[in-house]
Amino acid sequence: MIRAIYPGSFDPVTLGHLDIIKRASQTVDELIVGVLNNSGKTPFFTIDERVSMLEELIKELPNVKAMSFSGLLVDFARETKATIVVRGLRAISDFEYELQMAQTNHKLNPQVDTMFLATSLEYSYLSSTIVKEVAFFNGDIREFVPEPVIKRVREKVREKTGQVM
Ligand code: ADP
C-alpha cells in the first residue's frame, strides 16, 4: 500500500498541477494533495479556498484527497503514513531547490523518498505566479487553470483590486 503526498502552495491550482495529480494518482495507491498553510507568506487564496478548489477538481479521482498542513512536510508524512513525496519538475531552474529539499526531507525522515514527475510539455512554462500576473492585468487565463478555477481567480482579482473584469 503506497501512500504519497503531493505538496505545494496551489495558489491557485493550475493545469500543470492537475496533470501531475492525475499522473501521480495512477502510480500510487493513495495520493494526498498537501496544501501548505504557510503563515510566513500572504497567499492570494486562503488555505480553505485552495483546499476547496482542489476538492472540486479531484472529486472524480477516488484515490486522491486534499488536506492542508503546516510545519514540516516530513511530520505531515509521518502523521498520514505516507512514504513518497511527489514533486513536479518544470525546468532546470527547479532542480537545485528540489534536490536540496528532497535530500533534506530524506535526512529528516529516512522513510520518505521524493519522486519527480517531469512536467508535460504543454505546461512547462506554467506557474501559479504567472496565472496571478496575467489575471491582474485582465489577461486570458483559460489555457492556464481548470475551468472551475477561472471564475474563482477572476473574482479574487476583483475582490483585491476593485477592478471590473
Ligand atoms: P511550491 O510553493 O511548493 O513550489 P507550487 O504550488 O508552486 O508549490 O508547486 C507545487 C509542485 O508542483 C512543485 O513540485 C512544482 O514544481 C510543481 N509544479 C508547479 N507547476 C507545474 C507545472 N506547470 N508542471 C508540472 N509541475 C508543476
PDB file of C-alpha atoms and ligand atoms in Angstrom:
ATOM      1  CA  MET A   1       0.000   0.000   0.000  1.00  0.00           C
ATOM      2  CA  ILE A   2       1.820   3.117  -1.204  1.00  0.00           C
ATOM      3  CA  ARG A   3       0.573   6.453   0.041  1.00  0.00           C
ATOM      4  CA  ALA A   4       2.096   9.593  -1.434  1.00  0.00           C
ATOM      5  CA  ILE A   5       1.864  13.307  -0.734  1.00  0.00           C
ATOM      6  CA  TYR A   6       1.959  15.921  -3.473  1.00  0.00           C
ATOM      7  CA  PRO A   7       2.758  19.082  -1.507  1.00  0.00           C
ATOM      8  CA  GLY A   8       2.588  22.660  -2.691  1.00  0.00           C
ATOM      9  CA  SER A   9       1.016  26.048  -2.299  1.00  0.00           C
ATOM     10  CA  PHE A  10      -1.520  25.568  -5.127  1.00  0.00           C
ATOM     11  CA  ASP A  11      -2.212  29.303  -5.051  1.00  0.00           C
ATOM     12  CA  PRO A  12      -4.096  28.678  -7.327  1.00  0.00           C
ATOM     13  CA  VAL A  13      -4.041  25.153  -8.708  1.00  0.00           C
ATOM     14  CA  THR A  14      -3.077  25.174 -12.404  1.00  0.00           C
ATOM     15  CA  LEU A  15      -3.456  22.732 -15.284  1.00  0.00           C
ATOM     16  CA  GLY A  16       0.189  21.786 -14.673  1.00  0.00           C
ATOM     17  CA  HIS A  17      -0.617  20.775 -11.088  1.00  0.00           C
ATOM     18  CA  LEU A  18      -3.719  18.867 -12.187  1.00  0.00           C
ATOM     19  CA  ASP A  19      -1.684  16.966 -14.773  1.00  0.00           C
ATOM     20  CA  ILE A  20       0.804  15.899 -12.076  1.00  0.00           C
ATOM     21  CA  ILE A  21      -2.075  14.913  -9.738  1.00  0.00           C
ATOM     22  CA  LYS A  22      -3.679  12.709 -12.401  1.00  0.00           C
ATOM     23  CA  ARG A  23      -0.441  11.060 -13.433  1.00  0.00           C
ATOM     24  CA  ALA A  24       0.778  10.507  -9.864  1.00  0.00           C
ATOM     25  CA  SER A  25      -2.592   9.054  -8.832  1.00  0.00           C
ATOM     26  CA  GLN A  26      -2.121   6.322 -11.433  1.00  0.00           C
ATOM     27  CA  THR A  27       1.198   5.225  -9.957  1.00  0.00           C
ATOM     28  CA  VAL A  28       0.389   5.078  -6.235  1.00  0.00           C
ATOM     29  CA  ASP A  29      -2.437   3.587  -4.198  1.00  0.00           C
ATOM     30  CA  GLU A  30      -3.372   6.815  -2.436  1.00  0.00           C
ATOM     31  CA  LEU A  31      -2.409  10.393  -3.157  1.00  0.00           C
ATOM     32  CA  ILE A  32      -2.799  13.226  -0.683  1.00  0.00           C
ATOM     33  CA  VAL A  33      -2.549  16.683  -2.178  1.00  0.00           C
ATOM     34  CA  GLY A  34      -0.985  18.566   0.729  1.00  0.00           C
ATOM     35  CA  VAL A  35      -1.761  22.268   0.696  1.00  0.00           C
ATOM     36  CA  LEU A  36       0.825  24.197   2.635  1.00  0.00           C
ATOM     37  CA  ASN A  37      -0.544  26.638   5.159  1.00  0.00           C
ATOM     38  CA  ASN A  38       2.497  28.857   5.405  1.00  0.00           C
ATOM     39  CA  SER A  39       1.994  31.606   7.954  1.00  0.00           C
ATOM     40  CA  GLY A  40       5.083  33.454   6.708  1.00  0.00           C
ATOM     41  CA  LYS A  41       3.588  34.088   3.278  1.00  0.00           C
ATOM     42  CA  THR A  42       0.439  36.044   2.458  1.00  0.00           C
ATOM     43  CA  PRO A  43      -1.322  33.876  -0.085  1.00  0.00           C
ATOM     44  CA  PHE A  44      -3.653  35.042  -2.839  1.00  0.00           C
ATOM     45  CA  PHE A  45      -6.294  32.459  -1.862  1.00  0.00           C
ATOM     46  CA  THR A  46      -6.893  31.420   1.743  1.00  0.00           C
ATOM     47  CA  ILE A  47      -5.991  27.891   2.751  1.00  0.00           C
ATOM     48  CA  ASP A  48      -9.683  26.881   2.800  1.00  0.00           C
ATOM     49  CA  GLU A  49     -10.255  28.302  -0.678  1.00  0.00           C
ATOM     50  CA  ARG A  50      -7.234  26.431  -2.056  1.00  0.00           C
ATOM     51  CA  VAL A  51      -8.322  23.144  -0.495  1.00  0.00           C
ATOM     52  CA  SER A  52     -11.908  23.576  -1.678  1.00  0.00           C
ATOM     53  CA  MET A  53     -10.825  24.295  -5.289  1.00  0.00           C
ATOM     54  CA  LEU A  54      -8.700  21.142  -5.238  1.00  0.00           C
ATOM     55  CA  GLU A  55     -11.541  19.101  -3.757  1.00  0.00           C
ATOM     56  CA  GLU A  56     -13.789  20.136  -6.596  1.00  0.00           C
ATOM     57  CA  LEU A  57     -11.172  19.103  -9.167  1.00  0.00           C
ATOM     58  CA  ILE A  58     -10.314  15.721  -7.654  1.00  0.00           C
ATOM     59  CA  LYS A  59     -13.833  14.559  -6.888  1.00  0.00           C
ATOM     60  CA  GLU A  60     -13.674  12.119  -9.814  1.00  0.00           C
ATOM     61  CA  LEU A  61     -10.357  10.638  -8.667  1.00  0.00           C
ATOM     62  CA  PRO A  62     -11.253   8.087  -5.969  1.00  0.00           C
ATOM     63  CA  ASN A  63      -7.736   7.615  -4.574  1.00  0.00           C
ATOM     64  CA  VAL A  64      -6.929  11.315  -4.218  1.00  0.00           C
ATOM     65  CA  LYS A  65      -7.765  13.652  -1.354  1.00  0.00           C
ATOM     66  CA  ALA A  66      -6.786  17.198  -0.459  1.00  0.00           C
ATOM     67  CA  MET A  67      -5.621  18.214   3.005  1.00  0.00           C
ATOM     68  CA  SER A  68      -3.975  21.298   4.428  1.00  0.00           C
ATOM     69  CA  PHE A  69      -0.857  21.070   6.525  1.00  0.00           C
ATOM     70  CA  SER A  70       1.543  23.375   8.286  1.00  0.00           C
ATOM     71  CA  GLY A  71       5.010  22.789   9.618  1.00  0.00           C
ATOM     72  CA  LEU A  72       7.421  20.253   8.247  1.00  0.00           C
ATOM     73  CA  LEU A  73       6.444  18.070   5.327  1.00  0.00           C
ATOM     74  CA  VAL A  74       8.182  15.080   6.916  1.00  0.00           C
ATOM     75  CA  ASP A  75       5.998  15.442  10.011  1.00  0.00           C
ATOM     76  CA  PHE A  76       2.887  15.552   7.829  1.00  0.00           C
ATOM     77  CA  ALA A  77       4.172  12.412   6.075  1.00  0.00           C
ATOM     78  CA  ARG A  78       4.622  10.687   9.422  1.00  0.00           C
ATOM     79  CA  GLU A  79       1.097  11.668  10.553  1.00  0.00           C
ATOM     80  CA  THR A  80      -0.505  10.435   7.354  1.00  0.00           C
ATOM     81  CA  LYS A  81       1.769   7.380   6.999  1.00  0.00           C
ATOM     82  CA  ALA A  82       2.923   8.487   3.570  1.00  0.00           C
ATOM     83  CA  THR A  83       6.291   7.329   2.296  1.00  0.00           C
ATOM     84  CA  ILE A  84       6.518   9.096  -1.043  1.00  0.00           C
ATOM     85  CA  VAL A  85       6.638  12.797  -1.818  1.00  0.00           C
ATOM     86  CA  VAL A  86       5.721  13.724  -5.385  1.00  0.00           C
ATOM     87  CA  ARG A  87       7.078  16.887  -6.956  1.00  0.00           C
ATOM     88  CA  GLY A  88       6.884  18.216 -10.484  1.00  0.00           C
ATOM     89  CA  LEU A  89       9.959  19.369 -12.360  1.00  0.00           C
ATOM     90  CA  ARG A  90       9.493  22.025 -14.996  1.00  0.00           C
ATOM     91  CA  ALA A  91      12.921  23.340 -15.833  1.00  0.00           C
ATOM     92  CA  ILE A  92      16.498  23.116 -14.736  1.00  0.00           C
ATOM     93  CA  SER A  93      15.805  26.134 -12.521  1.00  0.00           C
ATOM     94  CA  ASP A  94      13.509  23.956 -10.360  1.00  0.00           C
ATOM     95  CA  PHE A  95      16.167  21.306  -9.979  1.00  0.00           C
ATOM     96  CA  GLU A  96      18.599  22.765  -7.486  1.00  0.00           C
ATOM     97  CA  TYR A  97      15.977  23.676  -4.894  1.00  0.00           C
ATOM     98  CA  GLU A  98      14.034  20.453  -5.395  1.00  0.00           C
ATOM     99  CA  LEU A  99      17.145  18.309  -4.976  1.00  0.00           C
ATOM    100  CA  GLN A 100      18.055  20.150  -1.788  1.00  0.00           C
ATOM    101  CA  MET A 101      14.530  19.722  -0.392  1.00  0.00           C
ATOM    102  CA  ALA A 102      14.402  16.033  -1.330  1.00  0.00           C
ATOM    103  CA  GLN A 103      17.740  15.377   0.348  1.00  0.00           C
ATOM    104  CA  THR A 104      16.807  17.374   3.448  1.00  0.00           C
ATOM    105  CA  ASN A 105      13.495  15.558   3.801  1.00  0.00           C
ATOM    106  CA  HIS A 106      15.164  12.184   3.399  1.00  0.00           C
ATOM    107  CA  LYS A 107      17.709  13.122   6.044  1.00  0.00           C
ATOM    108  CA  LEU A 108      14.957  14.248   8.438  1.00  0.00           C
ATOM    109  CA  ASN A 109      12.854  11.165   7.789  1.00  0.00           C
ATOM    110  CA  PRO A 110      14.657   8.295   6.001  1.00  0.00           C
ATOM    111  CA  GLN A 111      11.315   6.597   5.387  1.00  0.00           C
ATOM    112  CA  VAL A 112      10.344   9.357   2.995  1.00  0.00           C
ATOM    113  CA  ASP A 113      11.596   9.453  -0.582  1.00  0.00           C
ATOM    114  CA  THR A 114      10.835  12.049  -3.227  1.00  0.00           C
ATOM    115  CA  MET A 115       9.763  11.149  -6.730  1.00  0.00           C
ATOM    116  CA  PHE A 116       9.842  13.655  -9.541  1.00  0.00           C
ATOM    117  CA  LEU A 117       7.476  13.777 -12.454  1.00  0.00           C
ATOM    118  CA  ALA A 118       8.566  15.723 -15.495  1.00  0.00           C
ATOM    119  CA  THR A 119       6.028  18.339 -16.473  1.00  0.00           C
ATOM    120  CA  SER A 120       4.059  17.696 -19.631  1.00  0.00           C
ATOM    121  CA  LEU A 121       5.459  19.799 -22.461  1.00  0.00           C
ATOM    122  CA  GLU A 122       2.365  21.955 -22.797  1.00  0.00           C
ATOM    123  CA  TYR A 123       2.559  23.072 -19.161  1.00  0.00           C
ATOM    124  CA  SER A 124       6.280  23.507 -18.712  1.00  0.00           C
ATOM    125  CA  TYR A 125       6.051  27.318 -18.672  1.00  0.00           C
ATOM    126  CA  LEU A 126       3.132  27.410 -16.276  1.00  0.00           C
ATOM    127  CA  SER A 127       3.194  28.543 -12.644  1.00  0.00           C
ATOM    128  CA  SER A 128       0.680  29.931 -10.158  1.00  0.00           C
ATOM    129  CA  THR A 129       2.630  33.199 -10.186  1.00  0.00           C
ATOM    130  CA  ILE A 130       2.191  33.546 -13.965  1.00  0.00           C
ATOM    131  CA  VAL A 131      -1.552  32.923 -13.598  1.00  0.00           C
ATOM    132  CA  LYS A 132      -1.889  35.687 -10.992  1.00  0.00           C
ATOM    133  CA  GLU A 133       0.171  38.148 -13.009  1.00  0.00           C
ATOM    134  CA  VAL A 134      -1.844  37.579 -16.175  1.00  0.00           C
ATOM    135  CA  ALA A 135      -5.144  37.733 -14.270  1.00  0.00           C
ATOM    136  CA  PHE A 136      -4.213  41.004 -12.590  1.00  0.00           C
ATOM    137  CA  PHE A 137      -3.839  42.618 -15.992  1.00  0.00           C
ATOM    138  CA  ASN A 138      -7.096  41.182 -17.285  1.00  0.00           C
ATOM    139  CA  GLY A 139      -5.390  38.578 -19.447  1.00  0.00           C
ATOM    140  CA  ASP A 140      -6.957  35.351 -20.602  1.00  0.00           C
ATOM    141  CA  ILE A 141      -6.176  32.528 -18.142  1.00  0.00           C
ATOM    142  CA  ARG A 142      -8.342  29.855 -19.760  1.00  0.00           C
ATOM    143  CA  GLU A 143      -5.291  27.942 -21.017  1.00  0.00           C
ATOM    144  CA  PHE A 144      -3.669  28.014 -17.591  1.00  0.00           C
ATOM    145  CA  VAL A 145      -6.171  26.864 -14.971  1.00  0.00           C
ATOM    146  CA  PRO A 146      -9.009  24.312 -14.849  1.00  0.00           C
ATOM    147  CA  GLU A 147     -12.466  25.599 -15.715  1.00  0.00           C
ATOM    148  CA  PRO A 148     -13.840  25.965 -12.134  1.00  0.00           C
ATOM    149  CA  VAL A 149     -10.748  27.920 -11.098  1.00  0.00           C
ATOM    150  CA  ILE A 150     -11.085  30.576 -13.842  1.00  0.00           C
ATOM    151  CA  LYS A 151     -14.084  32.177 -12.162  1.00  0.00           C
ATOM    152  CA  ARG A 152     -12.525  31.992  -8.705  1.00  0.00           C
ATOM    153  CA  VAL A 153      -9.347  33.749  -9.870  1.00  0.00           C
ATOM    154  CA  ARG A 154     -11.318  36.494 -11.611  1.00  0.00           C
ATOM    155  CA  GLU A 155     -13.480  37.019  -8.526  1.00  0.00           C
ATOM    156  CA  LYS A 156     -10.411  37.175  -6.310  1.00  0.00           C
ATOM    157  CA  VAL A 157      -8.691  39.737  -8.542  1.00  0.00           C
ATOM    158  CA  ARG A 158     -11.859  41.843  -8.430  1.00  0.00           C
ATOM    159  CA  GLU A 159     -12.043  41.474  -4.651  1.00  0.00           C
ATOM    160  CA  LYS A 160      -8.422  42.573  -4.274  1.00  0.00           C
ATOM    161  CA  THR A 161      -8.401  45.432  -6.770  1.00  0.00           C
ATOM    162  CA  GLY A 162     -11.993  46.533  -7.114  1.00  0.00           C
ATOM    163  CA  GLN A 163     -11.485  46.059 -10.865  1.00  0.00           C
ATOM    164  CA  VAL A 164     -14.379  45.233 -13.207  1.00  0.00           C
ATOM    165  CA  MET A 165     -13.451  42.260 -15.399  1.00  0.00           C
TER     166      MET A 165
HETATM  167  P1  ADP B   1       5.659  25.315  -4.062  1.00  0.00           P
HETATM  168  O1  ADP B   1       5.437  26.670  -3.494  1.00  0.00           O
HETATM  169  O2  ADP B   1       5.881  24.247  -3.055  1.00  0.00           O
HETATM  170  O3  ADP B   1       6.642  25.229  -5.222  1.00  0.00           O
HETATM  171  P2  ADP B   1       3.601  25.112  -6.061  1.00  0.00           P
HETATM  172  O4  ADP B   1       2.144  25.075  -5.821  1.00  0.00           O
HETATM  173  O5  ADP B   1       4.147  26.267  -6.824  1.00  0.00           O
HETATM  174  O6  ADP B   1       4.234  24.960  -4.644  1.00  0.00           O
HETATM  175  O7  ADP B   1       4.068  23.783  -6.805  1.00  0.00           O
HETATM  176  C1  ADP B   1       3.837  22.526  -6.254  1.00  0.00           C
HETATM  177  C2  ADP B   1       4.548  21.479  -7.070  1.00  0.00           C
HETATM  178  O8  ADP B   1       4.016  21.444  -8.388  1.00  0.00           O
HETATM  179  C3  ADP B   1       6.050  21.691  -7.260  1.00  0.00           C
HETATM  180  O9  ADP B   1       6.687  20.431  -7.268  1.00  0.00           O
HETATM  181  C4  ADP B   1       6.149  22.317  -8.617  1.00  0.00           C
HETATM  182  O10 ADP B   1       7.406  22.054  -9.228  1.00  0.00           O
HETATM  183  C5  ADP B   1       5.038  21.583  -9.327  1.00  0.00           C
HETATM  184  N1  ADP B   1       4.534  22.343 -10.467  1.00  0.00           N
HETATM  185  C6  ADP B   1       4.111  23.615 -10.486  1.00  0.00           C
HETATM  186  N2  ADP B   1       3.712  23.983 -11.731  1.00  0.00           N
HETATM  187  C7  ADP B   1       3.911  22.898 -12.519  1.00  0.00           C
HETATM  188  C8  ADP B   1       3.721  22.630 -13.912  1.00  0.00           C
HETATM  189  N3  ADP B   1       3.288  23.578 -14.740  1.00  0.00           N
HETATM  190  N4  ADP B   1       4.032  21.389 -14.353  1.00  0.00           N
HETATM  191  C9  ADP B   1       4.498  20.461 -13.508  1.00  0.00           C
HETATM  192  N5  ADP B   1       4.720  20.648 -12.198  1.00  0.00           N
HETATM  193  C10 ADP B   1       4.424  21.850 -11.705  1.00  0.00           C
END
